Amino acid sequence: MYILGIKADKLVETDIKRLVDNQIQENKNLDYKRDLNFSKDKDKKEFLFDISAMYNTDGGCLVFGIEEEKDSKNQNTGKPLIITGIEIENSDKLTQQIEDIVKTCTEPSISQLLIKELNVDDKKILIIGIPKGLGLPAMVTYNQTNKFFKRRNSGKFAVDVYELNNMFMQNISELSLVFELMIPS
């Protein structure tokens, strides 16, 4: 839930400009999105896949309102090109909508998102900070979809049974370590 070593809710305008100016590449903890749209089922699913992938990996941030460079085949390169901004009519309503969608369409429910709106050169940027999931991995359950996702540097991917087993085993191991640290021997 950090960008440039700064927690999502502490980011300021100059931090976002640095991402673009320094061509900070997307990675497993950072994803740029030009638009934020929930009007179609397909868009809502993609949004949920992105959130759950970061949650099931190491956490991270989605940054809405930044367009990526394109390659010769018009495919995104993962490098920020320009701050385009997004339209936000009512910040409170948008935050509630995002939290409701994520909470009701993931199992177990993903909560504790950090949602921050910034003005950068008179354009609205939305940052969603996603914590690393501890415990069970989260599955997207929207519209009869029941899938688990993870993220790598080049984007998200649906996990297979082997990867899902690794996710459960890793989370069990991490939780065991936390409990060992909490309980004196």
mmCIF file of C-alpha atoms in Angstrom, residues 14-84:
data_model
loop_
_atom_site.group_PDB
_atom_site.id
_atom_site.type_symbol
_atom_site.label_atom_id
_atom_site.label_comp_id
_atom_site.label_asym_id
_atom_site.label_seq_id
_atom_site.Cartn_x
_atom_site.Cartn_y
_atom_site.Cartn_z
ATOM 1 C CA THR A 14 4.510 15.944 -6.262
ATOM 2 C CA ASP A 15 4.675 12.189 -5.572
ATOM 3 C CA ILE A 16 2.296 11.480 -8.462
ATOM 4 C CA LYS A 17 4.224 13.829 -10.758
ATOM 5 C CA ARG A 18 7.442 11.955 -9.848
ATOM 6 C CA LEU A 19 5.876 8.684 -11.019
ATOM 7 C CA VAL A 20 5.337 10.144 -14.490
ATOM 8 C CA ASP A 21 8.474 12.295 -14.693
ATOM 9 C CA ASN A 22 10.726 9.411 -13.633
ATOM 10 C CA GLN A 23 8.855 6.809 -15.708
ATOM 11 C CA ILE A 24 8.273 4.553 -12.677
ATOM 12 C CA GLN A 25 7.282 1.211 -14.210
ATOM 13 C CA GLU A 26 4.279 -0.773 -13.032
ATOM 14 C CA ASN A 27 5.210 -3.706 -10.848
ATOM 15 C CA LYS A 28 3.442 -6.197 -8.617
ATOM 16 C CA ASN A 29 2.652 -3.407 -6.115
ATOM 17 C CA LEU A 30 1.748 -0.591 -8.540
ATOM 18 C CA ASP A 31 -0.789 -0.477 -11.368
ATOM 19 C CA TYR A 32 -1.798 2.528 -13.487
ATOM 20 C CA LYS A 33 -5.341 2.908 -14.808
ATOM 21 C CA ARG A 34 -6.520 5.655 -17.131
ATOM 22 C CA ASP A 35 -10.214 5.249 -16.243
ATOM 23 C CA LEU A 36 -12.401 4.132 -13.372
ATOM 24 C CA ASN A 37 -15.652 2.697 -14.616
ATOM 25 C CA PHE A 38 -18.209 0.398 -13.000
ATOM 26 C CA SER A 39 -21.029 0.763 -15.528
ATOM 27 C CA LYS A 40 -20.507 -2.608 -17.252
ATOM 28 C CA ASP A 41 -20.168 -6.035 -15.635
ATOM 29 C CA LYS A 42 -16.896 -6.556 -17.506
ATOM 30 C CA ASP A 43 -15.413 -3.359 -16.030
ATOM 31 C CA LYS A 44 -16.569 -4.214 -12.512
ATOM 32 C CA LYS A 45 -15.027 -7.702 -12.790
ATOM 33 C CA GLU A 46 -11.694 -6.291 -13.990
ATOM 34 C CA PHE A 47 -11.678 -3.848 -11.084
ATOM 35 C CA LEU A 48 -12.322 -6.684 -8.615
ATOM 36 C CA PHE A 49 -9.686 -8.887 -10.274
ATOM 37 C CA ASP A 50 -7.118 -6.076 -9.864
ATOM 38 C CA ILE A 51 -7.997 -5.477 -6.189
ATOM 39 C CA SER A 52 -7.964 -9.174 -5.263
ATOM 40 C CA ALA A 53 -4.721 -9.821 -7.174
ATOM 41 C CA MET A 54 -2.863 -7.206 -5.142
ATOM 42 C CA TYR A 55 -4.500 -8.350 -1.901
ATOM 43 C CA ASN A 56 -3.485 -11.959 -2.600
ATOM 44 C CA THR A 57 0.107 -11.015 -3.472
ATOM 45 C CA ASP A 58 1.823 -8.353 -1.353
ATOM 46 C CA GLY A 59 -0.663 -5.499 -1.369
ATOM 47 C CA GLY A 60 -0.091 -2.350 -3.375
ATOM 48 C CA CYS A 61 -1.751 0.612 -5.067
ATOM 49 C CA LEU A 62 -3.988 1.209 -8.042
ATOM 50 C CA VAL A 63 -3.612 4.730 -9.429
ATOM 51 C CA PHE A 64 -6.523 5.941 -11.546
ATOM 52 C CA GLY A 65 -6.080 8.874 -13.913
ATOM 53 C CA ILE A 66 -2.702 8.019 -15.444
ATOM 54 C CA GLU A 67 -2.418 6.836 -19.023
ATOM 55 C CA GLU A 68 0.347 4.408 -19.946
ATOM 56 C CA GLU A 69 2.687 4.579 -22.915
ATOM 57 C CA LYS A 70 1.725 2.284 -25.810
ATOM 58 C CA ASP A 71 4.028 0.110 -27.891
ATOM 59 C CA SER A 72 3.951 -0.263 -31.686
ATOM 60 C CA LYS A 73 0.980 -2.678 -31.346
ATOM 61 C CA ASN A 74 -0.937 -0.164 -29.191
ATOM 62 C CA GLN A 75 -0.466 -2.295 -26.059
ATOM 63 C CA ASN A 76 0.212 -0.745 -22.650
ATOM 64 C CA THR A 77 3.883 -0.789 -21.660
ATOM 65 C CA GLY A 78 3.460 -0.250 -17.914
ATOM 66 C CA LYS A 79 5.256 3.111 -18.084
ATOM 67 C CA PRO A 80 3.246 6.208 -17.183
ATOM 68 C CA LEU A 81 2.820 8.631 -20.079
ATOM 69 C CA ILE A 82 0.540 11.419 -18.907
ATOM 70 C CA ILE A 83 -1.749 12.405 -16.067
ATOM 71 C CA THR A 84 -5.236 12.391 -17.590
#
